[in-house]
Coordinates of C-alpha atoms in Angstrom, one line a residue:
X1 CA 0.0 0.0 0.0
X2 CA 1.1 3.9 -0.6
X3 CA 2.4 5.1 2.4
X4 CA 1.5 8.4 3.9
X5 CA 3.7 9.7 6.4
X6 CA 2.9 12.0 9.6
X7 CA 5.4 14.0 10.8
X8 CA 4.9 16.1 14.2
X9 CA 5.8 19.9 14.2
X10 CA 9.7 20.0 15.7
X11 CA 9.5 23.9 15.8
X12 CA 7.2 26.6 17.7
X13 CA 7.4 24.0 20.5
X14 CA 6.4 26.7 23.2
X15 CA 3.5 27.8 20.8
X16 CA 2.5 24.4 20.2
X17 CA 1.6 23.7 24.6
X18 CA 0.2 26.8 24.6
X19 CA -2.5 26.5 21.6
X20 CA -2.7 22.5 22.1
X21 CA -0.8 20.0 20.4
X22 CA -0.7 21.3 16.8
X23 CA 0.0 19.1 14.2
X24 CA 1.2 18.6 11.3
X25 CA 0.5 16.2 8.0
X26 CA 1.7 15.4 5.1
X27 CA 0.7 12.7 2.3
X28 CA 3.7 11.1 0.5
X29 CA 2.7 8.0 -2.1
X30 CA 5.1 4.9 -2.3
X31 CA 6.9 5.3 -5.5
X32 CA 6.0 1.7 -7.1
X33 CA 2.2 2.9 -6.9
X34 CA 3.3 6.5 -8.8
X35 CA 2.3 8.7 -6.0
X36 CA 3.1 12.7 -5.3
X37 CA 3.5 14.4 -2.5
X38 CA 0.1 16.1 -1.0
X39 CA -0.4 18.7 0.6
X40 CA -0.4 19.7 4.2
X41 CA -2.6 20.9 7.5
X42 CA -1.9 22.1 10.2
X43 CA -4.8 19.7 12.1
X44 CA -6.7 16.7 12.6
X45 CA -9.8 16.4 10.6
X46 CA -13.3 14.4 12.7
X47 CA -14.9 12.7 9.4
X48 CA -18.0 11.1 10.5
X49 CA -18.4 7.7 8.1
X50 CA -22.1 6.0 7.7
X51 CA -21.4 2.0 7.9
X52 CA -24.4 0.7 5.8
X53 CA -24.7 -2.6 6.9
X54 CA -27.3 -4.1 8.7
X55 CA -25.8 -5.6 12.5
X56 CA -22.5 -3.9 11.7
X57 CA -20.9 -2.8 15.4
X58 CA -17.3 -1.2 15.9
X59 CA -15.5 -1.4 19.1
X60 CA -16.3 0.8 22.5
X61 CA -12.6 1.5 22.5
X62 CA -12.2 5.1 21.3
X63 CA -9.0 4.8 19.2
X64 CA -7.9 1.7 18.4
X65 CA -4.3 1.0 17.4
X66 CA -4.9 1.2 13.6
X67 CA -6.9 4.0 14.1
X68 CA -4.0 5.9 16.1
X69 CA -1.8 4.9 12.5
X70 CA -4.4 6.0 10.4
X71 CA -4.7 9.0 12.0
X72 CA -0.8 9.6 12.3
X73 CA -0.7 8.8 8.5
X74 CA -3.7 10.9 7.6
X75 CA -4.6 13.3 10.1
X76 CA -7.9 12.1 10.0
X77 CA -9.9 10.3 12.6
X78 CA -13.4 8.7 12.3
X79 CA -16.8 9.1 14.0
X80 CA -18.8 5.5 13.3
X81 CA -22.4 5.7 12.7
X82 CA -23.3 2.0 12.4
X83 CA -26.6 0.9 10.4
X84 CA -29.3 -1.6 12.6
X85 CA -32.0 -1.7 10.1
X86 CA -32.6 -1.9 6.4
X87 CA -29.7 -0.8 3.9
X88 CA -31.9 0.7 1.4
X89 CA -34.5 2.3 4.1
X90 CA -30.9 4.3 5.3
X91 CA -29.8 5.4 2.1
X92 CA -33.3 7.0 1.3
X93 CA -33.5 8.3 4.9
X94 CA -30.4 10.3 4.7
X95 CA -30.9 12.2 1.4
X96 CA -34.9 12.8 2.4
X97 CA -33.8 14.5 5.9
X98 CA -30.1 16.1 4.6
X99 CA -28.8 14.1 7.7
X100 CA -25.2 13.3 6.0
X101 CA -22.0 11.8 7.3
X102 CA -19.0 13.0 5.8
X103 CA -18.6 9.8 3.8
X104 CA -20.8 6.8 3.0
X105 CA -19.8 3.2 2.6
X106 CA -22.4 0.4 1.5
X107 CA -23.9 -2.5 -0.3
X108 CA -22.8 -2.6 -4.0
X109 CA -25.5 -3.5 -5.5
X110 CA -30.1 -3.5 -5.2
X111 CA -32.0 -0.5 -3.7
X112 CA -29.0 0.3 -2.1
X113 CA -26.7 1.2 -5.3
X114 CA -30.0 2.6 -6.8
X115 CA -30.3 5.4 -3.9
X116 CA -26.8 6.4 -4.3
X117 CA -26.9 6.4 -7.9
X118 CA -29.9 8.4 -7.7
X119 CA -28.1 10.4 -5.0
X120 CA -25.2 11.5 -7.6
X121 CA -27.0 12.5 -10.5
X122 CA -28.8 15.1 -7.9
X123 CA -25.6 16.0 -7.1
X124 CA -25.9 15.1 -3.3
X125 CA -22.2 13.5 -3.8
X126 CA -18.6 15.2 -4.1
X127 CA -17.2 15.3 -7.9
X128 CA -13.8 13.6 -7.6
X129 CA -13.1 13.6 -11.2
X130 CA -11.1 16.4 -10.9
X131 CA -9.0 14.6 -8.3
X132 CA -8.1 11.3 -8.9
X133 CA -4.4 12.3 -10.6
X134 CA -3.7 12.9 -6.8
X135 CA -5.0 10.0 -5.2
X136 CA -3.8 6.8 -8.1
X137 CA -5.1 3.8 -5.3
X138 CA -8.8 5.4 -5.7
X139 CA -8.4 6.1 -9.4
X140 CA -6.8 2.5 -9.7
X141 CA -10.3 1.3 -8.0
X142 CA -12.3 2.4 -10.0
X143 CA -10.3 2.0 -13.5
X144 CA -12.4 0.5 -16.2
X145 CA -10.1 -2.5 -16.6
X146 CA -10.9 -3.2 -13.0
X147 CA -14.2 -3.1 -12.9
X148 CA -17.0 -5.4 -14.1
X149 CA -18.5 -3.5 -17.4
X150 CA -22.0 -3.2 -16.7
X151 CA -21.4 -2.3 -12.7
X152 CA -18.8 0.7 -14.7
X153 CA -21.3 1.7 -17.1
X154 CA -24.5 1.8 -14.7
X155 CA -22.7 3.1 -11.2
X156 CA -19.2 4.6 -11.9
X157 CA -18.9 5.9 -15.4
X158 CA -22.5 7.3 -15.9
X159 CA -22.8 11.0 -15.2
X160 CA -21.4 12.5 -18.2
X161 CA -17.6 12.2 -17.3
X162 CA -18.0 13.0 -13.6
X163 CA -17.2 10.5 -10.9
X164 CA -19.0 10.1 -7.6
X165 CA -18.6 6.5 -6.7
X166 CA -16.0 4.1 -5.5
X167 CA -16.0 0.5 -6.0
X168 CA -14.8 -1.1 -2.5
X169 CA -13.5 -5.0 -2.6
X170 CA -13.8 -5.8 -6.5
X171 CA -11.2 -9.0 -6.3
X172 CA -7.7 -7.6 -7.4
X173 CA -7.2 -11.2 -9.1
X174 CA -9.2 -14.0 -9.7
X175 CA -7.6 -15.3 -6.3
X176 CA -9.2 -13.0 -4.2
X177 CA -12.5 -13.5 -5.3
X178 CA -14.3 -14.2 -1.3
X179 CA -16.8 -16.8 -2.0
X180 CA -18.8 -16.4 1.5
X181 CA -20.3 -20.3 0.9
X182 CA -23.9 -19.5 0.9
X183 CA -26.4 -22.3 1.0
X184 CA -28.7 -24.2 3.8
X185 CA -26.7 -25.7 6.9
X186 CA -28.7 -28.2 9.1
X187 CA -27.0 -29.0 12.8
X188 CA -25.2 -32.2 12.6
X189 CA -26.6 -33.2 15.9
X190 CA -30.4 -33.3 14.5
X191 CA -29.7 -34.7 11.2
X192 CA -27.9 -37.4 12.6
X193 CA -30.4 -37.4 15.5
X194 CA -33.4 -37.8 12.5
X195 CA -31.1 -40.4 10.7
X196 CA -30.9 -38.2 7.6
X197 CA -27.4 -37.8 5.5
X198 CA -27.3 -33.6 4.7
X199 CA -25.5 -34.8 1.6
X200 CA -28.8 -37.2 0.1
X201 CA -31.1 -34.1 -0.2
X202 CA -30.4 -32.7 -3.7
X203 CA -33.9 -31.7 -5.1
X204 CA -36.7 -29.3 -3.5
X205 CA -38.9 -32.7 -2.6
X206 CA -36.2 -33.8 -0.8
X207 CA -35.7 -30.5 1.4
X208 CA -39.4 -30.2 2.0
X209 CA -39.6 -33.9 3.4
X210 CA -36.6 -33.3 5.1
X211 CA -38.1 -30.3 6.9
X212 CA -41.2 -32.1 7.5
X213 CA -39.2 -35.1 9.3
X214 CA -37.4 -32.6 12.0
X215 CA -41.0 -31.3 12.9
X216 CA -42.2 -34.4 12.8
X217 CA -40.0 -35.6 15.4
X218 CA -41.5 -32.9 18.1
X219 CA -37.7 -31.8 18.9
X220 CA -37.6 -29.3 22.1
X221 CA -34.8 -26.8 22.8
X222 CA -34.7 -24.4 25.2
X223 CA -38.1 -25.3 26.7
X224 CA -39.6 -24.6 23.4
X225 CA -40.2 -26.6 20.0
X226 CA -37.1 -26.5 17.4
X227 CA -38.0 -24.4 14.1
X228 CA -37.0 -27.1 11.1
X229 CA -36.0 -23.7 9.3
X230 CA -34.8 -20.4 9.6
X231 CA -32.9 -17.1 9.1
X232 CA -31.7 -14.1 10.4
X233 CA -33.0 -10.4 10.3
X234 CA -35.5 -9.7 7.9
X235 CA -36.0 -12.2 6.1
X236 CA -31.9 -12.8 5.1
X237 CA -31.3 -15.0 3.9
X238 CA -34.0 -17.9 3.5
X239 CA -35.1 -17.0 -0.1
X240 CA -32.0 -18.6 -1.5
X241 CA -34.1 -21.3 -2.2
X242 CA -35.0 -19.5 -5.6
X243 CA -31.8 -21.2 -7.3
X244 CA -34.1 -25.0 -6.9
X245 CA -36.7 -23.5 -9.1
X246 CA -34.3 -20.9 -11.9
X247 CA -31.3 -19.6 -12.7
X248 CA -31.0 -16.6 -9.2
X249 CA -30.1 -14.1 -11.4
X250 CA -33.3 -12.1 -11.4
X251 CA -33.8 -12.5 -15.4
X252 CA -34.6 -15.8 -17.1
X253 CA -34.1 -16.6 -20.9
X254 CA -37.8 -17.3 -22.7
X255 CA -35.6 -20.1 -24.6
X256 CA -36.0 -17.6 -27.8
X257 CA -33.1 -15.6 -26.6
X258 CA -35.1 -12.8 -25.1
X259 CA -35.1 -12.3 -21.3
X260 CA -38.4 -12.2 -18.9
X261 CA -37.6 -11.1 -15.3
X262 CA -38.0 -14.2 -13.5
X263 CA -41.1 -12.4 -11.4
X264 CA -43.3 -13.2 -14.5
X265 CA -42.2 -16.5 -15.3
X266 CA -44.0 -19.9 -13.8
X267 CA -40.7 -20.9 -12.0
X268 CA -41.3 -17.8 -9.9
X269 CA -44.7 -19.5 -9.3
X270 CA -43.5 -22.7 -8.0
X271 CA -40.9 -21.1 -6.1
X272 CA -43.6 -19.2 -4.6
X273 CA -46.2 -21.6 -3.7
X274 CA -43.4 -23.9 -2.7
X275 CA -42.6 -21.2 0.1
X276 CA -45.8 -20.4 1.1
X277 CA -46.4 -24.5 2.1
X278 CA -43.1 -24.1 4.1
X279 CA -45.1 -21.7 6.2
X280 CA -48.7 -22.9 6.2
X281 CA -47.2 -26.2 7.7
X282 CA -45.4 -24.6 9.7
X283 CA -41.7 -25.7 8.5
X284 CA -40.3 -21.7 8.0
X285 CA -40.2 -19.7 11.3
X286 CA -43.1 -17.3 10.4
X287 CA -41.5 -14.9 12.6
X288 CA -38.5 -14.6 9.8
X289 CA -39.3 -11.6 8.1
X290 CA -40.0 -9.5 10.4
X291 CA -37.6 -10.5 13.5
X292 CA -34.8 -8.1 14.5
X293 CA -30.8 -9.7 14.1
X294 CA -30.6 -9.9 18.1
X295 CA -33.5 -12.1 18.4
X296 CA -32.3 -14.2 15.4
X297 CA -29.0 -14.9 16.9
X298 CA -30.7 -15.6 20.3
X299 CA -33.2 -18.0 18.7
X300 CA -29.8 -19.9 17.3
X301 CA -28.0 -20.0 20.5
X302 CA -30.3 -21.4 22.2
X303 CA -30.5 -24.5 19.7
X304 CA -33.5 -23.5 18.6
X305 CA -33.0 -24.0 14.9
X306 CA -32.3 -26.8 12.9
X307 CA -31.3 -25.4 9.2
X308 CA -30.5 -21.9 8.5
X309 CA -30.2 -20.4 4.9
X310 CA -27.1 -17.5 5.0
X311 CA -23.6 -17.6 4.3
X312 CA -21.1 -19.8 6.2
X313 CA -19.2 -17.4 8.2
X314 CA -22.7 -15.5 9.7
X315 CA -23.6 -19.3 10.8
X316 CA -20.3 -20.2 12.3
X317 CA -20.5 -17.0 14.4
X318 CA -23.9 -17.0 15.4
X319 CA -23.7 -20.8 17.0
X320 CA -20.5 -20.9 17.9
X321 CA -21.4 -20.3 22.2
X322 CA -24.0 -22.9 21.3
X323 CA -21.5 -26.0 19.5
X324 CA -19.0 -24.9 22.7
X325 CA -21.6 -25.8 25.4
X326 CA -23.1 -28.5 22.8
X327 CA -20.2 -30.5 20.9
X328 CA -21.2 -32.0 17.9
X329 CA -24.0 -29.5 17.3
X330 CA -22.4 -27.3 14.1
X331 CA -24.0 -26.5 11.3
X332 CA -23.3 -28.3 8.4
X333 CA -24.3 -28.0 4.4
X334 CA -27.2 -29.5 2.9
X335 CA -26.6 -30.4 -0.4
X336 CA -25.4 -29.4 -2.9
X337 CA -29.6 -28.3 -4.0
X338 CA -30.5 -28.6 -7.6
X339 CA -30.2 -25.4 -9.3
X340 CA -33.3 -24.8 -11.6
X341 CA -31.8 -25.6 -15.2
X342 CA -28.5 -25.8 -14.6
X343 CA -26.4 -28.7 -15.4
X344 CA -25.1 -30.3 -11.8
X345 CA -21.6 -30.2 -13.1
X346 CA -21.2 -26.6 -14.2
X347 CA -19.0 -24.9 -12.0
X348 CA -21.3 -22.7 -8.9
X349 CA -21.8 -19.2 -10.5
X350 CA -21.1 -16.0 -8.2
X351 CA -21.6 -12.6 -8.7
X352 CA -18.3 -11.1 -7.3
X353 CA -18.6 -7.7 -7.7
X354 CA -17.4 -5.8 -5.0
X355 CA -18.8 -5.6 -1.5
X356 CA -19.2 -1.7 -1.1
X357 CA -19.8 1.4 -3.0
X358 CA -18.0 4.6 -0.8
X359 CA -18.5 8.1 -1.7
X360 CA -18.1 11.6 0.2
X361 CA -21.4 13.2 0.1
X362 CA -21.7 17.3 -0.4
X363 CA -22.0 17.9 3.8
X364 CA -18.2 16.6 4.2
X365 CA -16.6 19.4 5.9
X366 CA -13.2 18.6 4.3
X367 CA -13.1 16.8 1.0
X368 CA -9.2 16.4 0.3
X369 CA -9.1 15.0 3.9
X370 CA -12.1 12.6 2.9
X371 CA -9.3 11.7 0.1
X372 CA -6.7 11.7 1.7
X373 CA -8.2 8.9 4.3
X374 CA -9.5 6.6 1.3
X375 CA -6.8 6.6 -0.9
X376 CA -4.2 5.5 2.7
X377 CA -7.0 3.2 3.1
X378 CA -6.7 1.9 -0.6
X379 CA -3.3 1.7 -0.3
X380 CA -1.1 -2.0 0.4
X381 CA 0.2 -0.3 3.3
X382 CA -3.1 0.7 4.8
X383 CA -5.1 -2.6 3.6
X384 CA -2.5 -4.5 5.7
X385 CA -3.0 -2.7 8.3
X386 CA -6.9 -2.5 8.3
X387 CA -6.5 -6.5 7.8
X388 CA -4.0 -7.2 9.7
X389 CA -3.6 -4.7 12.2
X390 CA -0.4 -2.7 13.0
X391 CA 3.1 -4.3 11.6
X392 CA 5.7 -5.0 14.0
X393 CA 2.9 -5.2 16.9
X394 CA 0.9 -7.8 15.7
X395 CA 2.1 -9.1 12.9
X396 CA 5.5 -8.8 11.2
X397 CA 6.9 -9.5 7.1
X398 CA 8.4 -12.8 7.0
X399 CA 10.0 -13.9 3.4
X400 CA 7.7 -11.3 2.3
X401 CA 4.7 -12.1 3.4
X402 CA 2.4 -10.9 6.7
X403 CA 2.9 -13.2 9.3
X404 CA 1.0 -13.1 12.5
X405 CA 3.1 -12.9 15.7
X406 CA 1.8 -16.0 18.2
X407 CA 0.9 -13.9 20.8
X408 CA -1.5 -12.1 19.2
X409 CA -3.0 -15.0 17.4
X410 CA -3.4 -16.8 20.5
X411 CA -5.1 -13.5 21.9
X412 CA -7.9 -13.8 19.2
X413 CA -8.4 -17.5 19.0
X414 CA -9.3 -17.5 22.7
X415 CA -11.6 -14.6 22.1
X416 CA -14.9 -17.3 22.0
X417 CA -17.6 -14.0 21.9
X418 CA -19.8 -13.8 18.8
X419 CA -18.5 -9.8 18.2
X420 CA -14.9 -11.1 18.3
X421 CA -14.4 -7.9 20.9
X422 CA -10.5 -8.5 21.5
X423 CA -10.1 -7.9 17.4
X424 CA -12.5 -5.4 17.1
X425 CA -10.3 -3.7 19.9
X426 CA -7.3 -3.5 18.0
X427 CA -9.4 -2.2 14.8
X428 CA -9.5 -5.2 13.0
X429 CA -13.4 -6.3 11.5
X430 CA -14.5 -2.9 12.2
X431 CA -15.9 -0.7 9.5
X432 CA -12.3 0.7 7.9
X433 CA -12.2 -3.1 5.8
X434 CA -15.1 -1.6 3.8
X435 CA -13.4 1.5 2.6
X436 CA -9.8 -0.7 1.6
X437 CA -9.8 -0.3 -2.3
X438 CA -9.5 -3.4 -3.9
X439 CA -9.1 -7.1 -2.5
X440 CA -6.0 -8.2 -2.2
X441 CA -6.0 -10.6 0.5
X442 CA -4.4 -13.1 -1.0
X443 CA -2.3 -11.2 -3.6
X444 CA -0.4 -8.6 -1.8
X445 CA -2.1 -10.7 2.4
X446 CA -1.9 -13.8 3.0
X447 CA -5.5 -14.5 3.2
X448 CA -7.2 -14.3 6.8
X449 CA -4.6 -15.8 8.5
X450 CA -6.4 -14.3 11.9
X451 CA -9.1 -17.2 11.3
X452 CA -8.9 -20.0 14.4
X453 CA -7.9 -22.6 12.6
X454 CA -11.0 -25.0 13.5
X455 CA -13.0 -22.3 11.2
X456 CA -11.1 -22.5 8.3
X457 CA -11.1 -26.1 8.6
X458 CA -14.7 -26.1 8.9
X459 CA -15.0 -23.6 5.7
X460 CA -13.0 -25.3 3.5
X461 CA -15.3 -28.8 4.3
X462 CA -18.4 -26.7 3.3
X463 CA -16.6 -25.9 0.4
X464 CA -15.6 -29.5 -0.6
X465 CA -19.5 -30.1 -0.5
X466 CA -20.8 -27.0 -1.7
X467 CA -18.4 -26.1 -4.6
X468 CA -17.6 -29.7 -6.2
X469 CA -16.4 -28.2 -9.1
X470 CA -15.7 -25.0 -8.2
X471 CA -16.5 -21.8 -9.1
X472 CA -17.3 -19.5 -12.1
X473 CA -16.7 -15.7 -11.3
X474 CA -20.1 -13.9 -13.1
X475 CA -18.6 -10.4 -15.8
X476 CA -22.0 -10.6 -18.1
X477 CA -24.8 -7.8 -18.0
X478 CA -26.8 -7.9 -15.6
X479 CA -30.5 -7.1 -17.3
X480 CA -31.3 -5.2 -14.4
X481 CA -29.0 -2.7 -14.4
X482 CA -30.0 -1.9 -18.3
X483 CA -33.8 -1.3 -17.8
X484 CA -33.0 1.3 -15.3
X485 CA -32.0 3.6 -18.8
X486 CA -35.0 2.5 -20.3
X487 CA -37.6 5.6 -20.9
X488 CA -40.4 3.8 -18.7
X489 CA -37.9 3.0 -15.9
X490 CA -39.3 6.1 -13.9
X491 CA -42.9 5.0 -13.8
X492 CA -41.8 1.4 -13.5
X493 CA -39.3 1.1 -10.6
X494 CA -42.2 2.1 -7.3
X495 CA -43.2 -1.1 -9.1
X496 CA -40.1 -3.2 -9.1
X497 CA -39.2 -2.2 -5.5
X498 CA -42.2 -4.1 -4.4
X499 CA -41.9 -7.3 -6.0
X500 CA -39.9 -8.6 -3.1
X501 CA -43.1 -7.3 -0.4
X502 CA -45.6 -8.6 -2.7
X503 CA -43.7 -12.4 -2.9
X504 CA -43.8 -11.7 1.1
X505 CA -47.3 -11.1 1.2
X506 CA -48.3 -14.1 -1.6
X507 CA -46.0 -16.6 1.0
X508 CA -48.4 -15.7 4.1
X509 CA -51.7 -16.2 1.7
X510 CA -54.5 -18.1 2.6
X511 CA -54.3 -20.7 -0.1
X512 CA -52.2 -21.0 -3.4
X513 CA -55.5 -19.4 -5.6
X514 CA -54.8 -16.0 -3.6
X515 CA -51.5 -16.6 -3.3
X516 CA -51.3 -16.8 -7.2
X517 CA -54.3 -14.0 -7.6
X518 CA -52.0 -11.4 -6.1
X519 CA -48.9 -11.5 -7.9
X520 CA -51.1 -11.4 -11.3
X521 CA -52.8 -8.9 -9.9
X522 CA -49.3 -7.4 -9.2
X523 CA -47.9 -8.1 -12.7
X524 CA -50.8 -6.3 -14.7
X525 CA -50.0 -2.8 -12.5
X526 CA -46.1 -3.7 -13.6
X527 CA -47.5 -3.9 -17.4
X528 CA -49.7 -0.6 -16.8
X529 CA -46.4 1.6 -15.9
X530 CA -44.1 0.1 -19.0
X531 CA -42.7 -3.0 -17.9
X532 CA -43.2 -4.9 -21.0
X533 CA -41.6 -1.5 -23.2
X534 CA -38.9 -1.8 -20.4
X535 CA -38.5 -5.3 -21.4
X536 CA -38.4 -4.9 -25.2
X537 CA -35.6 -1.8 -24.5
X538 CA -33.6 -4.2 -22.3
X539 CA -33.9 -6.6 -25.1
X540 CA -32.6 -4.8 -27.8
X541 CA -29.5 -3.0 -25.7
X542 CA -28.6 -6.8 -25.1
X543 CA -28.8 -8.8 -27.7
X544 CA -25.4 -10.2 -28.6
X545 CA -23.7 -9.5 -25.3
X546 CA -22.8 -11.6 -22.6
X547 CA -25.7 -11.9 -20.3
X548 CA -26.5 -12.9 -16.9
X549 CA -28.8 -15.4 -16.6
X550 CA -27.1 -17.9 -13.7
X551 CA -26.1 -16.7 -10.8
X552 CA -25.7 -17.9 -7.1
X553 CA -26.1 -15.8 -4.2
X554 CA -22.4 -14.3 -2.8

């Protein structure tokens, strides 16, 4: 990473007590990245940053060691405003009120990447066109060659030559692409308990009477029945099980080379009704939807549920108390599910695309130091020590790559707590990894070498039965991100933001007839505001490229 050096004031040293600890700061580039010197202040900057990511949490310490480098590197420290509730919800809630943090950091992609796109092109966001030259780790982010095309063309390079938004966590190489091993886990304890092999249920008939046999079996934890299946806050993540019934990637070929969003096809039917048994019998937690994250997590560590739809690492954290005080109790995968259409031995396909979109909105009350902290961060040297935490204290260079120094890994492997406080202490997991440029963790790191080593053993299992033969890293055109320019996409898009609410609603109906009633109802009002224009201009921009078509959720 580039390195930008702090250098205290040596002179005025009577001055200095009497007005308060003046400082001084310089930016300085490494010269293998092409840097420049920057320019100075005389102070330290407060930049407040909005994490956008539901259950985020920093630490209570007030300046953590790699916060104390950043800040002797930059100048620049950082108020945290943490997000508890819904992504998109925030972003809209922010612009509607004016109530802006210096800079934003968030989800790269749905309603969120909408509202900041939307928030540019109203010009709530800074203009760092003009910038960039002085700051090559962000302009390096956000290069065309390093970003995938329709992501460039829809959120980075599409306000007439201005730029507004930053990619976070696009994979530098294809080697560190983070495939977060999404998919259903079942607690080894009650399969085996049930005298079912995770590994035999492949097709959706197979799930459902495999969620049917754990209720069956009247299974009581914590004084209370077990829930066969479940998920965290609202609703994430147990409509994964899309990918049994089509492709996941929102848009579904008619088999004539023309797309359909999937909402209209009868796969999206199925997948429906198929849902909306789960909960008439009782086999979904009905409570999934609308339960808060702390009551989620509580419900898992009290052994309350057997399978959980999410991604491996949000499992492993949330039971991990639980398989301590219940040994043989981990979650495990189910699988690998049929994917609807998709030849069992393709390769899993995953949208890697970057976790975070950052960008300094027009309230920051000083831009270049916005900059200056991004580009640090951006930088090898700061994105080893946002991973890793501060060289020569916990970890040191060994043949030329980071190794951890033993005490310190010792320090975090017996840190057992689900917020992993003793990390989040030093300033590791906090909110800075957002903000870190591109991925490089194995490139320039040496992957997460903090992980205790009975989780990466238990990730790379789920992997082995997950990912049989491996994975395909998504580039295509997304469909959705070319009807947005269509003429109708105005009229249309109150629409499309409540197909998810209306699938919600059609799950809890009476019987399949309403169930099935509503959504056409639903799609008729889509085809009075343009959809099907929307679809025949989404067409026409596509034909002949690479679309999207298969994805699975990363």
């Amino acid at each position: 990473m580039k390195k930008i050096w702090f250098k205290g004031v040596s002179i005025l040293i009577a001055s200095t007590l009497v007005l308060g600890m003046l400082a001084g700061c310089t930016t300085k580039e490494n010269a293998e990245n092409g840097g420049k010197e920057g320019t100075s202040t005389d102070k330290t900057v407060k930049l407040k940053v909005l994490h956008n990511w539901n259950g985020s949490s920093g630490t209570d310490v007030d300046m953590t060691p790699i916060a104390e480098v950043i800040k002797e590197k930059t100048g620049v420290t950082v108020e945290w405003e943490y997000t508890t509730g819904s992504e998109v919800e925030k972003v809209n809630a922010i612009f509607a009120t004016q109530d802006l943090p210096d800079i934003y950091t968030g989800p790269a992609w749905g309603g969120e990447l909408d509202g900041m796109i939307k928030a540019a092109k109203e010009d709530q966001l800074v203009d760092i066109s003009d910038k960039l030259d002085k700051y090559p780790n962000l302009a390096k982010s956000i290069a065309k060659e390093n970003v995938p095309p329709a992501l460039y063309e829809k959120a980075i390079d599409a306000y007439g030559g201005k730029k507004y938004l930053l990619l976070q966590n696009q994979p530098a190489t294809d080697k560190d692409g983070t495939d977060w091993l999404y998919g259903f886990y079942v607690r080894k304890d009650i399969a085996e308990q049930i005298g079912v092999d995770p590994q035999s249920i492949v097709t959706k008939e197979d799930f459902y009477n495999f969620l049917k046999k754990i209720k069956d079996a009247n299974l009581q934890a914590n004084g209370q029945p077990v829930i066969p299946f479940g998920g965290f806050s609202n609703g994430w993540a147990v409509g994964i099980g899309n990918t049994m019934f089509y492709g996941g990637a929102g848009y579904m070929d008619k088999g004539d080379g023309t797309l359909e969003n999937s909402f209209f096809t009868k796969e999206y039917d199925d997948y429906t009704l198929y849902y909306r048994k789960l909960i008439a019998e009782g086999l979904l937690d009905n409570e999934s939807f609308t339960q808060t994250d702390p009551i989620a997590k509580e419900k898992v560590s009290q052994g309350r549920v057997a399978v959980l739809a999410a991604h491996f690492p949000a499992i492993y954290d949330a039971s991990k108390e639980y398989v301590k005080s219940h040994p043989g109790s981990d979650y495990i995968p189910i699988g690998p599910l049929e994917r609807g259409g998709v030849d069992p031995s393709r390769p899993v396909d995953l949208g890697i695309q970057g976790n975070n979109v950052t960008a300094i909105t027009k309230a920051c009350k000083d831009v270049d130091a916005a900059l200056r902290l991004l580009d640090f961060l951006a930088s090898d040297e700061g994105f080893l020590l946002v991973r890793y935490g501060v060289q020569g204290t916990h970890w040191d260079m060994v043949d030329g790559k980071p190794t951890p120094k033993q005490e310190w890994f010792d320090k975090f492997a017996a840190d057992t707590s689900s917020t992993l406080t003793v990390r989040k202490s030093v300033g590791i997991n906090i909110g800075f990894e957002s903000m870190t440029g591109r991925d490089r963790l194995n490139s320039v790191g040496a992957g997460d070498f903090w992980l205790d080593k009975e989780r990466v053993q238990a990730m790379e299992s789920a992997r082995k039965i997950l990912r049989p033969n491996g994975v395909n890293i998504v580039t295509g055109y997304n469909p959705g991100d070319v009807i947005m320019k269509s003429e109708q996409w105005e009229m249309l898009k109150p629409s499309m933001d409540k197909m998810g609410d209306v699938w919600k609603e059609a799950i809890f109906a009476k019987s399949d007839d309403a169930a099935l009633k509503l959504m056409n109802d639903f799609r008729n009002q889509m085809k009075k505001t343009g959809y099907d224009e929307a679809m025949k201009y989404t067409n026409d921009q596509l034909k002949g490229k690479d679309v999207v078509t298969i994805q699975m959720p990363n």
